[in-house]
Amino acid sequence: MRTMLSVVLSLSLAIITAAAFGCASGTPGDTNGDPTGRGTITGTVVRDDSGKPIQGATVTLVTNTAPKTATTDAKGAFILTDVLYGTYTLNAVYSPPGTNLSGTAKVTVSAEAKNPTVTIKLKGTSGPPPPPF
């Protein structure tokens, strides 16, 4: 009985130690030796056909937890702060009445690229707004 209890306690201690020190690598939140483990993504949203910046586009950082969002300014610029290290997809959408533009981009935040910059090119349809009812 004592031997069984000793084995169970030893295994429990091993599992707790492994969990405390982490076993994963390359996943969002991996600090790669940097104690902060976070960065800032800056970027610009532009039209694919003309390269003109788009004001008012919504940019979403897709994560396993709560997504982060930002809205572009008059120059099409956005900032997403406090982003855990990892590789992410950014989705951008601009859809006022009569327009439906969207695009995606991949971005990596890491100790080597703590503050990456990205350009998202939007494609889709745009035209005059639909007539009122």
mmCIF file with all atom_site columns, N, CA and C in Angstrom, residues 52-127:
data_model
loop_
_atom_site.group_PDB
_atom_site.id
_atom_site.type_symbol
_atom_site.label_atom_id
_atom_site.label_alt_id
_atom_site.label_comp_id
_atom_site.label_asym_id
_atom_site.label_entity_id
_atom_site.label_seq_id
_atom_site.pdbx_PDB_ins_code
_atom_site.Cartn_x
_atom_site.Cartn_y
_atom_site.Cartn_z
_atom_site.occupancy
_atom_site.B_iso_or_equiv
_atom_site.pdbx_formal_charge
_atom_site.auth_seq_id
_atom_site.auth_comp_id
_atom_site.auth_asym_id
_atom_site.auth_atom_id
_atom_site.pdbx_PDB_model_num
ATOM 1   N N  . LYS A 1 52  ? -4.733  52.516 -52.524 1.00 0.00 ? 52  LYS A N  1
ATOM 2   C CA . LYS A 1 52  ? -5.171  53.637 -51.687 1.00 0.00 ? 52  LYS A CA 1
ATOM 3   C C  . LYS A 1 52  ? -5.551  53.132 -50.293 1.00 0.00 ? 52  LYS A C  1
ATOM 4   N N  . PRO A 1 53  ? -5.188  53.892 -49.248 1.00 0.00 ? 53  PRO A N  1
ATOM 5   C CA . PRO A 1 53  ? -5.546  53.485 -47.887 1.00 0.00 ? 53  PRO A CA 1
ATOM 6   C C  . PRO A 1 53  ? -7.053  53.524 -47.663 1.00 0.00 ? 53  PRO A C  1
ATOM 7   N N  . ILE A 1 54  ? -7.519  52.654 -46.785 1.00 0.00 ? 54  ILE A N  1
ATOM 8   C CA . ILE A 1 54  ? -8.946  52.567 -46.484 1.00 0.00 ? 54  ILE A CA 1
ATOM 9   C C  . ILE A 1 54  ? -9.182  52.972 -45.035 1.00 0.00 ? 54  ILE A C  1
ATOM 10  N N  . GLN A 1 55  ? -9.930  54.042 -44.851 1.00 0.00 ? 55  GLN A N  1
ATOM 11  C CA . GLN A 1 55  ? -10.314 54.498 -43.516 1.00 0.00 ? 55  GLN A CA 1
ATOM 12  C C  . GLN A 1 55  ? -11.579 53.770 -43.082 1.00 0.00 ? 55  GLN A C  1
ATOM 13  N N  . GLY A 1 56  ? -11.618 53.346 -41.821 1.00 0.00 ? 56  GLY A N  1
ATOM 14  C CA . GLY A 1 56  ? -12.826 52.727 -41.278 1.00 0.00 ? 56  GLY A CA 1
ATOM 15  C C  . GLY A 1 56  ? -12.911 51.226 -41.455 1.00 0.00 ? 56  GLY A C  1
ATOM 16  N N  . ALA A 1 57  ? -11.835 50.581 -41.925 1.00 0.00 ? 57  ALA A N  1
ATOM 17  C CA . ALA A 1 57  ? -11.837 49.119 -42.027 1.00 0.00 ? 57  ALA A CA 1
ATOM 18  C C  . ALA A 1 57  ? -11.651 48.526 -40.631 1.00 0.00 ? 57  ALA A C  1
ATOM 19  N N  . THR A 1 58  ? -12.247 47.377 -40.400 1.00 0.00 ? 58  THR A N  1
ATOM 20  C CA . THR A 1 58  ? -12.085 46.671 -39.133 1.00 0.00 ? 58  THR A CA 1
ATOM 21  C C  . THR A 1 58  ? -11.057 45.571 -39.320 1.00 0.00 ? 58  THR A C  1
ATOM 22  N N  . VAL A 1 59  ? -10.024 45.578 -38.479 1.00 0.00 ? 59  VAL A N  1
ATOM 23  C CA . VAL A 1 59  ? -8.965  44.567 -38.519 1.00 0.00 ? 59  VAL A CA 1
ATOM 24  C C  . VAL A 1 59  ? -9.123  43.693 -37.282 1.00 0.00 ? 59  VAL A C  1
ATOM 25  N N  . THR A 1 60  ? -9.160  42.375 -37.491 1.00 0.00 ? 60  THR A N  1
ATOM 26  C CA . THR A 1 60  ? -9.318  41.428 -36.389 1.00 0.00 ? 60  THR A CA 1
ATOM 27  C C  . THR A 1 60  ? -8.139  40.475 -36.359 1.00 0.00 ? 60  THR A C  1
ATOM 28  N N  . LEU A 1 61  ? -7.519  40.353 -35.199 1.00 0.00 ? 61  LEU A N  1
ATOM 29  C CA . LEU A 1 61  ? -6.450  39.389 -34.963 1.00 0.00 ? 61  LEU A CA 1
ATOM 30  C C  . LEU A 1 61  ? -7.107  38.124 -34.435 1.00 0.00 ? 61  LEU A C  1
ATOM 31  N N  . VAL A 1 62  ? -7.036  37.049 -35.198 1.00 0.00 ? 62  VAL A N  1
ATOM 32  C CA . VAL A 1 62  ? -7.672  35.791 -34.824 1.00 0.00 ? 62  VAL A CA 1
ATOM 33  C C  . VAL A 1 62  ? -6.769  35.073 -33.823 1.00 0.00 ? 62  VAL A C  1
ATOM 34  N N  . THR A 1 63  ? -7.323  34.750 -32.640 1.00 0.00 ? 63  THR A N  1
ATOM 35  C CA . THR A 1 63  ? -6.572  34.044 -31.601 1.00 0.00 ? 63  THR A CA 1
ATOM 36  C C  . THR A 1 63  ? -7.395  32.879 -31.071 1.00 0.00 ? 63  THR A C  1
ATOM 37  N N  . ASN A 1 64  ? -6.746  32.045 -30.261 1.00 0.00 ? 64  ASN A N  1
ATOM 38  C CA . ASN A 1 64  ? -7.453  30.934 -29.624 1.00 0.00 ? 64  ASN A CA 1
ATOM 39  C C  . ASN A 1 64  ? -8.322  31.421 -28.473 1.00 0.00 ? 64  ASN A C  1
ATOM 40  N N  . THR A 1 65  ? -8.055  32.624 -28.007 1.00 0.00 ? 65  THR A N  1
ATOM 41  C CA . THR A 1 65  ? -8.854  33.192 -26.916 1.00 0.00 ? 65  THR A CA 1
ATOM 42  C C  . THR A 1 65  ? -9.715  34.308 -27.499 1.00 0.00 ? 65  THR A C  1
ATOM 43  N N  . ALA A 1 66  ? -9.752  35.437 -26.863 1.00 0.00 ? 66  ALA A N  1
ATOM 44  C CA . ALA A 1 66  ? -10.568 36.557 -27.353 1.00 0.00 ? 66  ALA A CA 1
ATOM 45  C C  . ALA A 1 66  ? -9.842  37.275 -28.491 1.00 0.00 ? 66  ALA A C  1
ATOM 46  N N  . PRO A 1 67  ? -10.518 37.501 -29.621 1.00 0.00 ? 67  PRO A N  1
ATOM 47  C CA . PRO A 1 67  ? -9.871  38.217 -30.723 1.00 0.00 ? 67  PRO A CA 1
ATOM 48  C C  . PRO A 1 67  ? -9.636  39.684 -30.351 1.00 0.00 ? 67  PRO A C  1
ATOM 49  N N  . LYS A 1 68  ? -8.607  40.268 -30.972 1.00 0.00 ? 68  LYS A N  1
ATOM 50  C CA . LYS A 1 68  ? -8.333  41.698 -30.799 1.00 0.00 ? 68  LYS A CA 1
ATOM 51  C C  . LYS A 1 68  ? -8.773  42.402 -32.067 1.00 0.00 ? 68  LYS A C  1
ATOM 52  N N  . THR A 1 69  ? -9.346  43.597 -31.935 1.00 0.00 ? 69  THR A N  1
ATOM 53  C CA . THR A 1 69  ? -9.788  44.342 -33.113 1.00 0.00 ? 69  THR A CA 1
ATOM 54  C C  . THR A 1 69  ? -9.271  45.773 -33.065 1.00 0.00 ? 69  THR A C  1
ATOM 55  N N  . ALA A 1 70  ? -9.166  46.356 -34.255 1.00 0.00 ? 70  ALA A N  1
ATOM 56  C CA . ALA A 1 70  ? -8.784  47.761 -34.402 1.00 0.00 ? 70  ALA A CA 1
ATOM 57  C C  . ALA A 1 70  ? -9.500  48.308 -35.625 1.00 0.00 ? 70  ALA A C  1
ATOM 58  N N  . THR A 1 71  ? -9.686  49.620 -35.660 1.00 0.00 ? 71  THR A N  1
ATOM 59  C CA . THR A 1 71  ? -10.291 50.294 -36.811 1.00 0.00 ? 71  THR A CA 1
ATOM 60  C C  . THR A 1 71  ? -9.239  51.206 -37.428 1.00 0.00 ? 71  THR A C  1
ATOM 61  N N  . THR A 1 72  ? -9.149  51.185 -38.760 1.00 0.00 ? 72  THR A N  1
ATOM 62  C CA . THR A 1 72  ? -8.128  51.978 -39.437 1.00 0.00 ? 72  THR A CA 1
ATOM 63  C C  . THR A 1 72  ? -8.460  53.470 -39.413 1.00 0.00 ? 72  THR A C  1
ATOM 64  N N  . ASP A 1 73  ? -7.397  54.284 -39.380 1.00 0.00 ? 73  ASP A N  1
ATOM 65  C CA . ASP A 1 73  ? -7.567  55.737 -39.382 1.00 0.00 ? 73  ASP A CA 1
ATOM 66  C C  . ASP A 1 73  ? -7.598  56.270 -40.822 1.00 0.00 ? 73  ASP A C  1
ATOM 67  N N  . ALA A 1 74  ? -7.512  57.583 -40.988 1.00 0.00 ? 74  ALA A N  1
ATOM 68  C CA . ALA A 1 74  ? -7.609  58.214 -42.310 1.00 0.00 ? 74  ALA A CA 1
ATOM 69  C C  . ALA A 1 74  ? -6.498  57.770 -43.260 1.00 0.00 ? 74  ALA A C  1
ATOM 70  N N  . LYS A 1 75  ? -5.386  57.301 -42.711 1.00 0.00 ? 75  LYS A N  1
ATOM 71  C CA . LYS A 1 75  ? -4.270  56.823 -43.540 1.00 0.00 ? 75  LYS A CA 1
ATOM 72  C C  . LYS A 1 75  ? -4.311  55.309 -43.729 1.00 0.00 ? 75  LYS A C  1
ATOM 73  N N  . GLY A 1 76  ? -5.378  54.673 -43.251 1.00 0.00 ? 76  GLY A N  1
ATOM 74  C CA . GLY A 1 76  ? -5.506  53.223 -43.352 1.00 0.00 ? 76  GLY A CA 1
ATOM 75  C C  . GLY A 1 76  ? -4.687  52.474 -42.320 1.00 0.00 ? 76  GLY A C  1
ATOM 76  N N  . ALA A 1 77  ? -4.136  53.182 -41.336 1.00 0.00 ? 77  ALA A N  1
ATOM 77  C CA . ALA A 1 77  ? -3.243  52.578 -40.346 1.00 0.00 ? 77  ALA A CA 1
ATOM 78  C C  . ALA A 1 77  ? -4.015  51.995 -39.162 1.00 0.00 ? 77  ALA A C  1
ATOM 79  N N  . PHE A 1 78  ? -3.432  50.942 -38.575 1.00 0.00 ? 78  PHE A N  1
ATOM 80  C CA . PHE A 1 78  ? -3.996  50.337 -37.367 1.00 0.00 ? 78  PHE A CA 1
ATOM 81  C C  . PHE A 1 78  ? -2.865  49.886 -36.460 1.00 0.00 ? 78  PHE A C  1
ATOM 82  N N  . ILE A 1 79  ? -3.194  49.690 -35.175 1.00 0.00 ? 79  ILE A N  1
ATOM 83  C CA . ILE A 1 79  ? -2.238  49.197 -34.182 1.00 0.00 ? 79  ILE A CA 1
ATOM 84  C C  . ILE A 1 79  ? -2.952  48.185 -33.299 1.00 0.00 ? 79  ILE A C  1
ATOM 85  N N  . LEU A 1 80  ? -2.306  47.039 -33.089 1.00 0.00 ? 80  LEU A N  1
ATOM 86  C CA . LEU A 1 80  ? -2.789  46.022 -32.149 1.00 0.00 ? 80  LEU A CA 1
ATOM 87  C C  . LEU A 1 80  ? -1.680  45.818 -31.121 1.00 0.00 ? 80  LEU A C  1
ATOM 88  N N  . THR A 1 81  ? -1.949  46.143 -29.866 1.00 0.00 ? 81  THR A N  1
ATOM 89  C CA . THR A 1 81  ? -0.927  46.070 -28.825 1.00 0.00 ? 81  THR A CA 1
ATOM 90  C C  . THR A 1 81  ? -1.116  44.851 -27.937 1.00 0.00 ? 81  THR A C  1
ATOM 91  N N  . ASP A 1 82  ? -0.068  44.560 -27.166 1.00 0.00 ? 82  ASP A N  1
ATOM 92  C CA . ASP A 1 82  ? -0.116  43.501 -26.157 1.00 0.00 ? 82  ASP A CA 1
ATOM 93  C C  . ASP A 1 82  ? -0.452  42.143 -26.779 1.00 0.00 ? 82  ASP A C  1
ATOM 94  N N  . VAL A 1 83  ? 0.196   41.825 -27.911 1.00 0.00 ? 83  VAL A N  1
ATOM 95  C CA . VAL A 1 83  ? -0.053  40.573 -28.629 1.00 0.00 ? 83  VAL A CA 1
ATOM 96  C C  . VAL A 1 83  ? 0.976   39.535 -28.185 1.00 0.00 ? 83  VAL A C  1
ATOM 97  N N  . LEU A 1 84  ? 0.509   38.402 -27.693 1.00 0.00 ? 84  LEU A N  1
ATOM 98  C CA . LEU A 1 84  ? 1.403   37.316 -27.295 1.00 0.00 ? 84  LEU A CA 1
ATOM 99  C C  . LEU A 1 84  ? 2.196   36.812 -28.491 1.00 0.00 ? 84  LEU A C  1
ATOM 100 N N  . TYR A 1 85  ? 3.422   36.348 -28.240 1.00 0.00 ? 85  TYR A N  1
ATOM 101 C CA . TYR A 1 85  ? 4.229   35.766 -29.307 1.00 0.00 ? 85  TYR A CA 1
ATOM 102 C C  . TYR A 1 85  ? 3.462   34.622 -29.956 1.00 0.00 ? 85  TYR A C  1
ATOM 103 N N  . GLY A 1 86  ? 3.537   34.537 -31.275 1.00 0.00 ? 86  GLY A N  1
ATOM 104 C CA . GLY A 1 86  ? 2.878   33.475 -32.024 1.00 0.00 ? 86  GLY A CA 1
ATOM 105 C C  . GLY A 1 86  ? 2.654   33.911 -33.456 1.00 0.00 ? 86  GLY A C  1
ATOM 106 N N  . THR A 1 87  ? 2.116   33.015 -34.259 1.00 0.00 ? 87  THR A N  1
ATOM 107 C CA . THR A 1 87  ? 1.773   33.305 -35.648 1.00 0.00 ? 87  THR A CA 1
ATOM 108 C C  . THR A 1 87  ? 0.259   33.399 -35.742 1.00 0.00 ? 87  THR A C  1
ATOM 109 N N  . TYR A 1 88  ? -0.211  34.459 -36.390 1.00 0.00 ? 88  TYR A N  1
ATOM 110 C CA . TYR A 1 88  ? -1.632  34.757 -36.420 1.00 0.00 ? 88  TYR A CA 1
ATOM 111 C C  . TYR A 1 88  ? -2.112  35.082 -37.828 1.00 0.00 ? 88  TYR A C  1
ATOM 112 N N  . THR A 1 89  ? -3.425  35.043 -37.997 1.00 0.00 ? 89  THR A N  1
ATOM 113 C CA . THR A 1 89  ? -4.081  35.545 -39.199 1.00 0.00 ? 89  THR A CA 1
ATOM 114 C C  . THR A 1 89  ? -4.780  36.847 -38.833 1.00 0.00 ? 89  THR A C  1
ATOM 115 N N  . LEU A 1 90  ? -4.580  37.854 -39.682 1.00 0.00 ? 90  LEU A N  1
ATOM 116 C CA . LEU A 1 90  ? -5.302  39.117 -39.545 1.00 0.00 ? 90  LEU A CA 1
ATOM 117 C C  . LEU A 1 90  ? -6.381  39.150 -40.611 1.00 0.00 ? 90  LEU A C  1
ATOM 118 N N  . ASN A 1 91  ? -7.606  39.443 -40.226 1.00 0.00 ? 91  ASN A N  1
ATOM 119 C CA . ASN A 1 91  ? -8.715  39.617 -41.171 1.00 0.00 ? 91  ASN A CA 1
ATOM 120 C C  . ASN A 1 91  ? -9.100  41.088 -41.178 1.00 0.00 ? 91  ASN A C  1
ATOM 121 N N  . ALA A 1 92  ? -9.264  41.648 -42.373 1.00 0.00 ? 92  ALA A N  1
ATOM 122 C CA . ALA A 1 92  ? -9.706  43.036 -42.491 1.00 0.00 ? 92  ALA A CA 1
ATOM 123 C C  . ALA A 1 92  ? -10.952 43.082 -43.357 1.00 0.00 ? 92  ALA A C  1
ATOM 124 N N  . VAL A 1 93  ? -11.923 43.892 -42.935 1.00 0.00 ? 93  VAL A N  1
ATOM 125 C CA . VAL A 1 93  ? -13.200 44.008 -43.642 1.00 0.00 ? 93  VAL A CA 1
ATOM 126 C C  . VAL A 1 93  ? -13.582 45.481 -43.720 1.00 0.00 ? 93  VAL A C  1
ATOM 127 N N  . TYR A 1 94  ? -14.091 45.869 -44.885 1.00 0.00 ? 94  TYR A N  1
ATOM 128 C CA . TYR A 1 94  ? -14.631 47.210 -45.075 1.00 0.00 ? 94  TYR A CA 1
ATOM 129 C C  . TYR A 1 94  ? -15.933 47.032 -45.838 1.00 0.00 ? 94  TYR A C  1
ATOM 130 N N  . SER A 1 95  ? -17.058 47.328 -45.194 1.00 0.00 ? 95  SER A N  1
ATOM 131 C CA . SER A 1 95  ? -18.341 47.045 -45.845 1.00 0.00 ? 95  SER A CA 1
ATOM 132 C C  . SER A 1 95  ? -19.418 48.085 -45.544 1.00 0.00 ? 95  SER A C  1
ATOM 133 N N  . PRO A 1 96  ? -19.184 49.347 -45.951 1.00 0.00 ? 96  PRO A N  1
ATOM 134 C CA . PRO A 1 96  ? -20.295 50.297 -45.871 1.00 0.00 ? 96  PRO A CA 1
ATOM 135 C C  . PRO A 1 96  ? -21.326 49.930 -46.935 1.00 0.00 ? 96  PRO A C  1
ATOM 136 N N  . PRO A 1 97  ? -22.512 50.538 -46.950 1.00 0.00 ? 97  PRO A N  1
ATOM 137 C CA . PRO A 1 97  ? -23.532 50.177 -47.940 1.00 0.00 ? 97  PRO A CA 1
ATOM 138 C C  . PRO A 1 97  ? -22.983 50.210 -49.371 1.00 0.00 ? 97  PRO A C  1
ATOM 139 N N  . GLY A 1 98  ? -23.192 49.119 -50.089 1.00 0.00 ? 98  GLY A N  1
ATOM 140 C CA . GLY A 1 98  ? -22.772 49.019 -51.478 1.00 0.00 ? 98  GLY A CA 1
ATOM 141 C C  . GLY A 1 98  ? -21.338 48.565 -51.670 1.00 0.00 ? 98  GLY A C  1
ATOM 142 N N  . THR A 1 99  ? -20.621 48.336 -50.597 1.00 0.00 ? 99  THR A N  1
ATOM 143 C CA . THR A 1 99  ? -19.215 47.937 -50.689 1.00 0.00 ? 99  THR A CA 1
ATOM 144 C C  . THR A 1 99  ? -18.981 46.710 -49.826 1.00 0.00 ? 99  THR A C  1
ATOM 145 N N  . ASN A 1 100 ? -18.188 45.778 -50.348 1.00 0.00 ? 100 ASN A N  1
ATOM 146 C CA . ASN A 1 100 ? -17.826 44.595 -49.580 1.00 0.00 ? 100 ASN A CA 1
ATOM 147 C C  . ASN A 1 100 ? -16.389 44.228 -49.931 1.00 0.00 ? 100 ASN A C  1
ATOM 148 N N  . LEU A 1 101 ? -15.445 44.745 -49.151 1.00 0.00 ? 101 LEU A N  1
ATOM 149 C CA . LEU A 1 101 ? -14.028 44.478 -49.373 1.00 0.00 ? 101 LEU A CA 1
ATOM 150 C C  . LEU A 1 101 ? -13.484 43.690 -48.191 1.00 0.00 ? 101 LEU A C  1
ATOM 151 N N  . SER A 1 102 ? -12.609 42.727 -48.467 1.00 0.00 ? 102 SER A N  1
ATOM 152 C CA . SER A 1 102 ? -12.008 41.955 -47.385 1.00 0.00 ? 102 SER A CA 1
ATOM 153 C C  . SER A 1 102 ? -10.640 41.441 -47.815 1.00 0.00 ? 102 SER A C  1
ATOM 154 N N  . GLY A 1 103 ? -9.834  41.098 -46.812 1.00 0.00 ? 103 GLY A N  1
ATOM 155 C CA . GLY A 1 103 ? -8.515  40.544 -47.077 1.00 0.00 ? 103 GLY A CA 1
ATOM 156 C C  . GLY A 1 103 ? -7.930  39.956 -45.812 1.00 0.00 ? 103 GLY A C  1
ATOM 157 N N  . THR A 1 104 ? -6.880  39.158 -45.979 1.00 0.00 ? 104 THR A N  1
ATOM 158 C CA . THR A 1 104 ? -6.208  38.542 -44.841 1.00 0.00 ? 104 THR A CA 1
ATOM 159 C C  . THR A 1 104 ? -4.697  38.665 -45.004 1.00 0.00 ? 104 THR A C  1
ATOM 160 N N  . ALA A 1 105 ? -4.005  38.497 -43.899 1.00 0.00 ? 105 ALA A N  1
ATOM 161 C CA . ALA A 1 105 ? -2.544  38.468 -43.904 1.00 0.00 ? 105 ALA A CA 1
ATOM 162 C C  . ALA A 1 105 ? -2.088  37.624 -42.723 1.00 0.00 ? 105 ALA A C  1
ATOM 163 N N  . LYS A 1 106 ? -0.965  36.955 -42.885 1.00 0.00 ? 106 LYS A N  1
ATOM 164 C CA . LYS A 1 106 ? -0.341  36.209 -41.790 1.00 0.00 ? 106 LYS A CA 1
ATOM 165 C C  . LYS A 1 106 ? 0.719   37.103 -41.169 1.00 0.00 ? 106 LYS A C  1
ATOM 166 N N  . VAL A 1 107 ? 0.894   36.997 -39.859 1.00 0.00 ? 107 VAL A N  1
ATOM 167 C CA . VAL A 1 107 ? 1.905   37.784 -39.162 1.00 0.00 ? 107 VAL A CA 1
ATOM 168 C C  . VAL A 1 107 ? 2.433   36.976 -37.978 1.00 0.00 ? 107 VAL A C  1
ATOM 169 N N  . THR A 1 108 ? 3.733   37.120 -37.722 1.00 0.00 ? 108 THR A N  1
ATOM 170 C CA . THR A 1 108 ? 4.364   36.447 -36.593 1.00 0.00 ? 108 THR A CA 1
ATOM 171 C C  . THR A 1 108 ? 4.946   37.484 -35.648 1.00 0.00 ? 108 THR A C  1
ATOM 172 N N  . VAL A 1 109 ? 4.639   37.332 -34.370 1.00 0.00 ? 109 VAL A N  1
ATOM 173 C CA . VAL A 1 109 ? 5.205   38.164 -33.316 1.00 0.00 ? 109 VAL A CA 1
ATOM 174 C C  . VAL A 1 109 ? 6.137   37.256 -32.520 1.00 0.00 ? 109 VAL A C  1
ATOM 175 N N  . SER A 1 110 ? 7.404   37.647 -32.408 1.00 0.00 ? 110 SER A N  1
ATOM 176 C CA . SER A 1 110 ? 8.386   36.803 -31.721 1.00 0.00 ? 110 SER A CA 1
ATOM 177 C C  . SER A 1 110 ? 9.475   37.678 -31.118 1.00 0.00 ? 110 SER A C  1
ATOM 178 N N  . ALA A 1 111 ? 10.425  37.062 -30.421 1.00 0.00 ? 111 ALA A N  1
ATOM 179 C CA . ALA A 1 111 ? 11.547  37.812 -29.867 1.00 0.00 ? 111 ALA A CA 1
ATOM 180 C C  . ALA A 1 111 ? 12.349  38.463 -30.988 1.00 0.00 ? 111 ALA A C  1
ATOM 181 N N  . GLU A 1 112 ? 12.412  37.811 -32.150 1.00 0.00 ? 112 GLU A N  1
ATOM 182 C CA . GLU A 1 112 ? 13.141  38.349 -33.299 1.00 0.00 ? 112 GLU A CA 1
ATOM 183 C C  . GLU A 1 112 ? 12.326  39.395 -34.051 1.00 0.00 ? 112 GLU A C  1
ATOM 184 N N  . ALA A 1 113 ? 11.024  39.316 -33.994 1.00 0.00 ? 113 ALA A N  1
ATOM 185 C CA . ALA A 1 113 ? 10.125  40.252 -34.691 1.00 0.00 ? 113 ALA A CA 1
ATOM 186 C C  . ALA A 1 113 ? 9.043   40.686 -33.709 1.00 0.00 ? 113 ALA A C  1
ATOM 187 N N  . LYS A 1 114 ? 9.457   41.464 -32.728 1.00 0.00 ? 114 LYS A N  1
ATOM 188 C CA . LYS A 1 114 ? 8.550   41.834 -31.641 1.00 0.00 ? 114 LYS A CA 1
ATOM 189 C C  . LYS A 1 114 ? 7.467   42.821 -32.084 1.00 0.00 ? 114 LYS A C  1
ATOM 190 N N  . ASN A 1 115 ? 7.774   43.666 -33.071 1.00 0.00 ? 115 ASN A N  1
ATOM 191 C CA . ASN A 1 115 ? 6.838   44.691 -33.529 1.00 0.00 ? 115 ASN A CA 1
ATOM 192 C C  . ASN A 1 115 ? 6.721   44.663 -35.047 1.00 0.00 ? 115 ASN A C  1
ATOM 193 N N  . PRO A 1 116 ? 6.124   43.604 -35.603 1.00 0.00 ? 116 PRO A N  1
ATOM 194 C CA . PRO A 1 116 ? 6.031   43.497 -37.063 1.00 0.00 ? 116 PRO A CA 1
ATOM 195 C C  . PRO A 1 116 ? 5.061   44.513 -37.669 1.00 0.00 ? 116 PRO A C  1
ATOM 196 N N  . THR A 1 117 ? 5.312   44.825 -38.942 1.00 0.00 ? 117 THR A N  1
ATOM 197 C CA . THR A 1 117 ? 4.447   45.710 -39.720 1.00 0.00 ? 117 THR A CA 1
ATOM 198 C C  . THR A 1 117 ? 3.898   44.915 -40.893 1.00 0.00 ? 117 THR A C  1
ATOM 199 N N  . VAL A 1 118 ? 2.619   45.088 -41.200 1.00 0.00 ? 118 VAL A N  1
ATOM 200 C CA . VAL A 1 118 ? 1.975   44.318 -42.264 1.00 0.00 ? 118 VAL A CA 1
ATOM 201 C C  . VAL A 1 118 ? 1.059   45.228 -43.080 1.00 0.00 ? 118 VAL A C  1
ATOM 202 N N  . THR A 1 119 ? 0.929   44.907 -44.367 1.00 0.00 ? 119 THR A N  1
ATOM 203 C CA . THR A 1 119 ? -0.035  45.584 -45.236 1.00 0.00 ? 119 THR A CA 1
ATOM 204 C C  . THR A 1 119 ? -1.089  44.566 -45.644 1.00 0.00 ? 119 THR A C  1
ATOM 205 N N  . ILE A 1 120 ? -2.352  44.919 -45.459 1.00 0.00 ? 120 ILE A N  1
ATOM 206 C CA . ILE A 1 120 ? -3.455  44.036 -45.849 1.00 0.00 ? 120 ILE A CA 1
ATOM 207 C C  . ILE A 1 120 ? -4.142  44.658 -47.053 1.00 0.00 ? 120 ILE A C  1
ATOM 208 N N  . LYS A 1 121 ? -4.183  43.900 -48.147 1.00 0.00 ? 121 LYS A N  1
ATOM 209 C CA . LYS A 1 121 ? -4.822  44.373 -49.379 1.00 0.00 ? 121 LYS A CA 1
ATOM 210 C C  . LYS A 1 121 ? -6.231  43.807 -49.460 1.00 0.00 ? 121 LYS A C  1
ATOM 211 N N  . LEU A 1 122 ? -7.201  44.707 -49.616 1.00 0.00 ? 122 LEU A N  1
ATOM 212 C CA . LEU A 1 122 ? -8.601  44.291 -49.664 1.00 0.00 ? 122 LEU A CA 1
ATOM 213 C C  . LEU A 1 122 ? -9.083  44.180 -51.099 1.00 0.00 ? 122 LEU A C  1
ATOM 214 N N  . LYS A 1 123 ? -9.819  43.103 -51.349 1.00 0.00 ? 123 LYS A N  1
ATOM 215 C CA . LYS A 1 123 ? -10.450 42.857 -52.649 1.00 0.00 ? 123 LYS A CA 1
ATOM 216 C C  . LYS A 1 123 ? -11.943 42.727 -52.425 1.00 0.00 ? 123 LYS A C  1
ATOM 217 N N  . GLY A 1 124 ? -12.698 42.877 -53.496 1.00 0.00 ? 124 GLY A N  1
ATOM 218 C CA . GLY A 1 124 ? -14.138 42.680 -53.394 1.00 0.00 ? 124 GLY A CA 1
ATOM 219 C C  . GLY A 1 124 ? -14.880 43.572 -54.347 1.00 0.00 ? 124 GLY A C  1
ATOM 220 N N  . THR A 1 125 ? -16.098 43.897 -53.960 1.00 0.00 ? 125 THR A N  1
ATOM 221 C CA . THR A 1 125 ? -16.955 44.716 -54.813 1.00 0.00 ? 125 THR A CA 1
ATOM 222 C C  . THR A 1 125 ? -17.244 46.043 -54.140 1.00 0.00 ? 125 THR A C  1
ATOM 223 N N  . SER A 1 126 ? -17.317 47.075 -54.950 1.00 0.00 ? 126 SER A N  1
ATOM 224 C CA . SER A 1 126 ? -17.745 48.369 -54.424 1.00 0.00 ? 126 SER A CA 1
ATOM 225 C C  . SER A 1 126 ? -18.507 49.091 -55.520 1.00 0.00 ? 126 SER A C  1
ATOM 226 N N  . GLY A 1 127 ? -19.459 49.836 -55.108 1.00 0.00 ? 127 GLY A N  1
ATOM 227 C CA . GLY A 1 127 ? -20.298 50.562 -56.043 1.00 0.00 ? 127 GLY A CA 1
ATOM 228 C C  . GLY A 1 127 ? -21.190 51.506 -55.287 1.00 0.00 ? 127 GLY A C  1
#
